[in-house]
Amino acid sequence: METISLIWDSLWDLLLVGIGLSLMVMGIRVFIKQRRIQKIGIKTIATVIGFSDEKSLAEDQAPLKIPLFIFYDSSNNQISIKGKSNSICTMYQTTPVCYNPAKPETEYYLPNKDFMVKHLLFFVGLFFLSLGIYYLRKHNMEFNPF
């Protein structure tokens, strides 16, 4: 019976480790994607042309105001993109943008409007990973079958 309890406790510990690793990997992937766009991308200036009201996840909260940007690519084509929900912008404000010339509508990075999600994901993941390893070691040290 004690073995089943140990396995059950270890499953929760392993779940914490899994969540931590997943969050860390997501943070690293965001960082790598942004770094790749900065290296291969073309830098230009984007201008806020309006705001889009998006529904928030909670029903009782006000809609999120997402800034809409336009910029011109190297062929002088107008490209429209959405900012992030945490971007604080005013109308006609300009900001630098790096974009992938092959896919400017989907692969872009607004360096001045970066919320540092990559750091948040990485460090929250590191916290869960550390907590999971701590509890895993604690539960396995208590178990001594001999």
mmCIF file of C-alpha atoms in Angstrom:
data_model
loop_
_atom_site.group_PDB
_atom_site.id
_atom_site.type_symbol
_atom_site.label_atom_id
_atom_site.label_comp_id
_atom_site.label_asym_id
_atom_site.label_seq_id
_atom_site.Cartn_x
_atom_site.Cartn_y
_atom_site.Cartn_z
ATOM 1 C CA MET A 1 0.000 0.000 0.000
ATOM 2 C CA GLU A 2 2.904 2.322 0.769
ATOM 3 C CA THR A 3 4.329 1.712 -2.701
ATOM 4 C CA ILE A 4 1.095 2.851 -4.353
ATOM 5 C CA SER A 5 1.151 6.039 -2.279
ATOM 6 C CA LEU A 6 4.767 6.654 -3.279
ATOM 7 C CA ILE A 7 3.944 6.160 -6.955
ATOM 8 C CA TRP A 8 0.947 8.496 -6.683
ATOM 9 C CA ASP A 9 3.073 11.195 -4.987
ATOM 10 C CA SER A 10 5.813 10.708 -7.576
ATOM 11 C CA LEU A 11 3.306 11.139 -10.408
ATOM 12 C CA TRP A 12 2.403 14.576 -9.105
ATOM 13 C CA ASP A 13 6.087 15.406 -8.774
ATOM 14 C CA LEU A 14 6.747 14.204 -12.310
ATOM 15 C CA LEU A 15 3.815 16.321 -13.492
ATOM 16 C CA LEU A 16 5.472 19.396 -11.956
ATOM 17 C CA VAL A 17 8.734 18.470 -13.703
ATOM 18 C CA GLY A 18 6.868 18.002 -17.007
ATOM 19 C CA ILE A 19 5.070 21.340 -16.698
ATOM 20 C CA GLY A 20 8.347 23.048 -15.840
ATOM 21 C CA LEU A 21 10.179 21.539 -18.789
ATOM 22 C CA SER A 22 7.296 22.367 -21.151
ATOM 23 C CA LEU A 23 7.202 26.012 -20.082
ATOM 24 C CA MET A 24 10.980 26.314 -20.353
ATOM 25 C CA VAL A 25 10.947 24.800 -23.854
ATOM 26 C CA MET A 26 8.159 27.190 -24.912
ATOM 27 C CA GLY A 27 10.169 30.158 -23.611
ATOM 28 C CA ILE A 28 13.289 28.992 -25.433
ATOM 29 C CA ARG A 29 11.322 28.473 -28.674
ATOM 30 C CA VAL A 30 9.906 32.018 -28.508
ATOM 31 C CA PHE A 31 13.414 33.362 -27.882
ATOM 32 C CA ILE A 32 14.881 31.399 -30.815
ATOM 33 C CA LYS A 33 12.074 32.504 -33.155
ATOM 34 C CA GLN A 34 12.527 36.158 -32.229
ATOM 35 C CA ARG A 35 16.305 35.906 -32.547
ATOM 36 C CA ARG A 36 15.987 34.256 -35.983
ATOM 37 C CA ILE A 37 13.665 37.006 -37.208
ATOM 38 C CA GLN A 38 16.106 39.634 -35.927
ATOM 39 C CA LYS A 39 19.010 37.975 -37.776
ATOM 40 C CA ILE A 40 17.378 37.215 -41.143
ATOM 41 C CA GLY A 41 14.691 39.878 -41.026
ATOM 42 C CA ILE A 42 14.501 43.318 -42.475
ATOM 43 C CA LYS A 43 14.082 46.205 -40.076
ATOM 44 C CA THR A 44 11.660 48.997 -40.878
ATOM 45 C CA ILE A 45 9.185 51.300 -39.124
ATOM 46 C CA ALA A 46 5.570 50.374 -38.391
ATOM 47 C CA THR A 47 2.810 52.878 -37.618
ATOM 48 C CA VAL A 48 -0.280 52.355 -35.450
ATOM 49 C CA ILE A 49 -3.361 52.842 -37.622
ATOM 50 C CA GLY A 50 -6.059 51.717 -35.206
ATOM 51 C CA PHE A 51 -7.102 49.283 -32.529
ATOM 52 C CA SER A 52 -8.984 46.010 -32.619
ATOM 53 C CA ASP A 53 -11.264 45.064 -29.722
ATOM 54 C CA GLU A 54 -10.689 41.410 -28.888
ATOM 55 C CA LYS A 55 -12.699 39.425 -26.372
ATOM 56 C CA SER A 56 -10.809 38.657 -23.193
ATOM 57 C CA LEU A 57 -10.812 35.162 -21.749
ATOM 58 C CA ALA A 58 -12.923 36.207 -18.775
ATOM 59 C CA GLU A 59 -16.502 37.193 -19.526
ATOM 60 C CA ASP A 60 -16.629 40.025 -16.983
ATOM 61 C CA GLN A 61 -13.533 41.857 -18.238
ATOM 62 C CA ALA A 62 -13.477 44.649 -20.779
ATOM 63 C CA PRO A 63 -12.323 43.754 -24.294
ATOM 64 C CA LEU A 64 -8.600 43.953 -25.017
ATOM 65 C CA LYS A 65 -7.408 46.750 -27.276
ATOM 66 C CA ILE A 66 -4.932 45.284 -29.734
ATOM 67 C CA PRO A 67 -2.985 47.799 -31.830
ATOM 68 C CA LEU A 68 -3.026 47.414 -35.610
ATOM 69 C CA PHE A 69 0.173 48.362 -37.426
ATOM 70 C CA ILE A 70 1.093 48.949 -41.046
ATOM 71 C CA PHE A 71 4.519 49.005 -42.613
ATOM 72 C CA TYR A 72 5.942 48.810 -46.109
ATOM 73 C CA ASP A 73 8.196 45.949 -47.177
ATOM 74 C CA SER A 74 11.226 46.202 -49.449
ATOM 75 C CA SER A 75 8.962 46.019 -52.547
ATOM 76 C CA ASN A 76 6.862 48.916 -51.202
ATOM 77 C CA ASN A 77 3.866 46.634 -50.489
ATOM 78 C CA GLN A 78 1.731 47.655 -47.527
ATOM 79 C CA ILE A 79 1.662 44.992 -44.795
ATOM 80 C CA SER A 80 -0.865 45.025 -41.947
ATOM 81 C CA ILE A 81 -0.086 43.271 -38.669
ATOM 82 C CA LYS A 82 -1.543 43.028 -35.168
ATOM 83 C CA GLY A 83 0.425 43.945 -32.089
ATOM 84 C CA LYS A 84 0.250 42.245 -28.734
ATOM 85 C CA SER A 85 -2.521 42.790 -26.226
ATOM 86 C CA ASN A 86 -0.088 44.244 -23.726
ATOM 87 C CA SER A 87 1.297 46.846 -26.132
ATOM 88 C CA ILE A 88 0.651 50.360 -24.921
ATOM 89 C CA CYS A 89 0.328 52.503 -28.031
ATOM 90 C CA THR A 90 -1.270 55.672 -29.265
ATOM 91 C CA MET A 91 -2.632 56.428 -32.715
ATOM 92 C CA TYR A 92 0.015 57.105 -35.366
ATOM 93 C CA GLN A 93 2.818 56.104 -33.022
ATOM 94 C CA THR A 94 5.782 54.555 -34.812
ATOM 95 C CA THR A 95 7.874 51.615 -33.677
ATOM 96 C CA PRO A 96 10.577 49.473 -35.269
ATOM 97 C CA VAL A 97 9.573 46.104 -36.680
ATOM 98 C CA CYS A 98 11.698 43.225 -37.953
ATOM 99 C CA TYR A 99 9.990 40.967 -40.475
ATOM 100 C CA ASN A 100 10.810 37.878 -42.472
ATOM 101 C CA PRO A 101 10.771 38.934 -46.155
ATOM 102 C CA ALA A 102 9.307 35.550 -47.153
ATOM 103 C CA LYS A 103 6.329 35.811 -44.744
ATOM 104 C CA PRO A 104 5.962 39.427 -43.568
ATOM 105 C CA GLU A 105 2.304 39.051 -42.462
ATOM 106 C CA THR A 106 2.980 36.188 -40.046
ATOM 107 C CA GLU A 107 6.653 36.302 -39.062
ATOM 108 C CA TYR A 108 7.464 39.636 -37.488
ATOM 109 C CA TYR A 109 8.869 40.944 -34.236
ATOM 110 C CA LEU A 110 8.178 44.292 -32.585
ATOM 111 C CA PRO A 111 11.273 44.775 -30.385
ATOM 112 C CA ASN A 112 9.974 47.842 -28.516
ATOM 113 C CA LYS A 113 6.649 46.118 -27.771
ATOM 114 C CA ASP A 114 8.146 42.884 -26.406
ATOM 115 C CA PHE A 115 6.529 41.833 -23.138
ATOM 116 C CA MET A 116 9.391 39.465 -22.343
ATOM 117 C CA VAL A 117 7.071 36.456 -22.500
ATOM 118 C CA LYS A 118 10.077 34.304 -23.240
ATOM 119 C CA HIS A 119 11.630 35.234 -19.889
ATOM 120 C CA LEU A 120 8.368 34.799 -18.013
ATOM 121 C CA LEU A 121 7.780 31.329 -19.473
ATOM 122 C CA PHE A 122 11.368 30.274 -18.850
ATOM 123 C CA PHE A 123 11.531 31.379 -15.211
ATOM 124 C CA VAL A 124 8.058 30.100 -14.269
ATOM 125 C CA GLY A 125 9.072 26.807 -15.919
ATOM 126 C CA LEU A 126 12.332 26.813 -13.968
ATOM 127 C CA PHE A 127 10.341 27.326 -10.757
ATOM 128 C CA PHE A 128 8.025 24.367 -11.510
ATOM 129 C CA LEU A 129 10.988 22.206 -12.556
ATOM 130 C CA SER A 130 12.856 23.021 -9.342
ATOM 131 C CA LEU A 131 9.771 22.393 -7.234
ATOM 132 C CA GLY A 132 9.129 19.077 -8.974
ATOM 133 C CA ILE A 133 12.722 17.912 -8.532
ATOM 134 C CA TYR A 134 12.692 18.973 -4.881
ATOM 135 C CA TYR A 135 9.497 17.037 -4.119
ATOM 136 C CA LEU A 136 10.621 14.078 -6.203
ATOM 137 C CA ARG A 137 13.843 13.856 -4.195
ATOM 138 C CA LYS A 138 11.975 14.368 -0.922
ATOM 139 C CA HIS A 139 9.472 11.585 -1.628
ATOM 140 C CA ASN A 140 12.121 9.188 -2.879
ATOM 141 C CA MET A 141 14.348 9.798 0.154
ATOM 142 C CA GLU A 142 11.470 8.931 2.491
ATOM 143 C CA PHE A 143 10.915 5.630 0.706
ATOM 144 C CA ASN A 144 13.350 3.002 1.883
ATOM 145 C CA PRO A 145 12.168 -0.527 1.025
ATOM 146 C CA PHE A 146 14.965 -2.243 3.006
#
